[in-house]
Amino acid sequence: MFVINCPYCGEREQSEFKAGGEAHLVRPKQPTELSDDEWAEYLFMRKNIKGIQFERWVHTHGCRKWFNMVRDTSNDKIKAIYKMGEKPPTK
Amino acid sequence: MTKNLRVKSGRFIDETYRVSFRFNGKTFYGFKGDTLASALLANNIHLVGRSFKYHRPRGIMTAGSEEPNAIVQLHKNSSRTEPNVRATEIEIYEGLEASSQNCWPSVNFDIGGINNFLSPFLPAGFYYKTFMWPASFWEKYEYFIRKSAGLGKSPTEPDPDIYEHKYIHCDVLVIGAGISGIIAAKTAAKNGLKTLLVDEKPYLGGSTIYQNSEHFKINNQTSSSWIEKEINEIKRIKNLEIKTRTSVAAFHGYNYLLARENLTDHLPLEQRNDNTRQRLLKIRAKKVISATGALERPLIFDNNDRPGILLSSAIEKYANLFGVACGEKNILFTNNDSAYETAISLFKKGINVETIIDNREEIDSKLIKEAEKNNIKIYKGYTVVNTSGYKRINKISIMQLSKDGQKVVGSKKTITCDCLGVSGGWTPAVHLFTQSGGKLKFRDEDQVFIPNIYPSDQISIGSCNGDFTLDEILLNIPKVLKEFLNVKKTDYENLEVHSSFNKSKRNIWLLPSDKIFGKTKSFVDYQNDATAKDIKLALREGFRSIEHVKRYTTTGMGTDQGKLGNMHALGIISETANSKMGELGTTTFRPPYTPLTFGTIVGRNVGEYFDVFRKTPIHEWHVQNKAEFENVGQWKRAWYYPKDGESMHEAVQRESKAARDSAGILDASTLGKIDIQGTDASEFLNRVYTNAWSKLAIGKCRYGLMLNEDGMVYDDGVTTRLDENHYIMTTTTGGAANVLGKLEDYLQTEWPELDVYLTSVTDHYATVSVCGPNSKKIVSQIIPDLDFSDENFPHMSFKNTKIGKIKCRIMRISFTGEHSYEINVQANFGKSVWEKCIEAGKEFNITPYGTETMHLLRAEKGFIIVGQDTDATMTPIDLQMEWIVSKKKYDFIGKRSLYRSDTIKEDRKQLVGLLTENPDEVLEEGAQIIADINQTPIEMLGHVTSSYYSPNLKKSIALGVVRGGKNMMGQKLIIPMENKKINVTVADPIFLDKENKRLNA
Ligand SMILES: [Zn+2]
């Protein structure tokens, strides 16, 4: 079980959080103009990387805030945590 | 049989305190401090159980938690009886009652023992190969297997003991209180770190505590007296907490560990009272130091499993700690120096060791010299090739090993004995390290796996890190600790250490025999009866992965997880398959390290504390009025109110009829309520619901349907515009938390530019719903000042008003199709408002109804229940609810998905009404729907989602989803049941008052 450093509350147990899948997927501004394939790409396709993955988490049983996390899925090491809207770390 | 093998007093035995206990129905005596195993051995009892597959007699093999054989059933009592208790761990107490497992009718005469003679026909994978075919025979096989095999009995009554969970946060956790752990804990604590030291045994000091010989000295004291002083010192350090009888079960990522603390299992029953029996410690440590020690390896030779064959280190421990001789005529068999340490210990205690068989040919150390001095006959370069004695070893045969160790040469010699101690060297206890995700490396020189890559802030020290000798330990640990704990100095530098232990070892995984290999029984896994032959067979049959060989042969799959023999299994695989040990990898050790009781796992979360449950503010009234309750999520909701012995059906029929004939009242407080405020609130609702919201006037209500981005219906409910920028949204009872979570997600991550704030107010309001043709008369009586005319207060509108002095929001909305009002008041006034309505409704026979009647009434109107009539595959179009999907809105959640090639298919499952040919026949919810019973295979068109007998329509009604159902109106379909088929007709899902006349009645 991870210890997650919520950018609003500080270090808390993983059981207070929920994972919300891949980060930085932007909901298309004009979905109606997309083909079925383009919409399916947004709706269904996820990378599910073994290694460094950018993902969304929410502090469900805490501040209820969403934030982003960079996690190495091969060893569960959390590399970085940053707020929604902030630029992902480049390294 | 009842000989007394107690020798000079053992270190931990209180000989003034005699304890009586029963084993297999017979009374025995031991002393306080004994384990069940040491007490049995003192009574010269080795045979304690039967093996799993062949039912071979098995004896005590170890003196610790790694024990594979001596597992017993504890207590007779039907609530406290406990299987799989290791006799080597349980401390005896007055009144202890234990019995052998896995033998029938008794450990001395066991019918399953016949499997031993059938064993040529029971090779690896036998169960897989035989009992899987033909499948229909499984029932018969199962009976046979269950009868003759099985590891103990579970209790049949609830556990009366108390268990609890405790969280511990510390700077440093030290696992294992042997010499390495004690040094580590003291160093950490003396440097100001909050330290926790745990050990599974009842005492501190590990094996050093009885290492009382001239051959092992620290600063000129024997290592046992040196460690004793250290123990006395650490007990006085304030920021060091010490927990004995505490076994770490699991080591998870981020240094999160679970440990079981045993508090009362060693006490006489009458002293336990109502004290907590076991505690599950949930430990979060900044740093973890594993000092878990090493397990002695057995040796793998023909018939190496007889009672009376023990690990050499166990024999030493029984002598030193408990003052017990494991036999009168002892022989040791070794490939390293450890057995000599045992021999010297035994000699000091006056226990006879006649012979040592040593695999090594050219050996020389101080320990060996001392053994020779004491007239112990040493056979160098020899091996044991066989043993005899069915229920207790009585003879061994030995032969000389060839130079390469692959064969035996020369003539066979037989020696009598009643106990054989074996030592195959040591295996670092890396189980917890690997559980944590640590990677091992193989050290070729002494053939051990040791920690290599640490996944978290942790370190392994001492023999679990492959440092087996006293001088290595005391040389390496201070260096390692300084760096790991970032401290300047330790108390352990420049110690003068003397150790006579010679590290040479002759490692032969599978010892050769004079018999042909196929005729030998060399056990690798004692508990599961896996032999070297089984492993070789698996390889011959093509298994290569160690994980596959493990499952095929069941090696390492017992309750002991093969702590003793896993290394040998790997060794045999690597030799047979000609691959390198380091490249084979190891099998995965999984938590728990030793079995946990269910009680420890659940702690206090039993009975009414198993899960939280939520009660509405009106709950007490429902209880007083004899409601039956239904669980909806965590809520307890009134289900129906049976009167005078009514059945559920009778109550629901009465309630449903009363609601439509005159008046009904429902506690709707559990509906989710979300307060929505902000200048963009209308725009937000536009985006999350399928219909349009911008033009909803203040004071009006509207029903909304919410989709997932994939176009499937997610939730529904009525939302009311309280003010220009203020709405109150209702959600389904079960969906409330998820809806709030989803809305927050969109607000925070997709549309952060919207000025909208969401607050859950579900628990802040009580909701009383009054419906029926007389509802207006009733509600207007308790709110006389409000104008209830249709002009002032029409359907789908809301008023802010007061009941007496209580502020309330009252909505004229309906989930039953009747004229009805939902009164929302501050939660603590809920019950009094409810009672006021009941009082005012008396003359109209106002009838409280529960969720079942609510479901029936809405089904008559064809209103859906999200989650019952929908699953995550229904679009609004599938539900025949096109009317609620706005064509004009540019976008809303799920809109684009409504015209994906898949969602526009005509033959999707669609919601329809179903009427039975026989109006009294009520369908079963979940029943399948078909068109043609003679088809093969029969095509399933869909299933029934809701079904009731309607007292208002006097017929059975049902909703269902049917493939292409929208275009099947009037068509006949069939519901095939177990003993009959029911004819139905596809109908409009709205069965009652399609024109909505009753809403304004
Ligand atoms: Zn937070």
CSV table of C-alpha atoms and ligand atoms in Angstrom, one decimal, chain A residues 6-10 12 16-17 59 62-65 67, ligand 1:
chain,number,residue,atom,x,y,z
A,6,CYS,CA,-1.6,14.7,-1.7
A,7,PRO,CA,-0.6,18.1,-3.0
A,8,TYR,CA,-3.3,19.6,-0.7
A,9,CYS,CA,-3.2,17.5,2.4
A,10,GLY,CA,0.3,15.9,2.6
A,12,ARG,CA,-1.7,9.8,3.5
A,16,GLU,CA,-7.8,7.3,1.1
A,17,PHE,CA,-7.3,7.6,-2.6
A,59,HIS,CA,-8.2,12.0,-2.6
A,62,GLY,CA,-9.9,13.5,2.1
A,63,CYS,CA,-10.0,16.8,0.2
A,64,ARG,CA,-11.7,15.2,-2.8
A,65,LYS,CA,-9.2,16.9,-5.1
A,67,PHE,CA,-4.2,15.5,-9.1
C,1,ZN,ZN,-6.0,15.7,-0.1
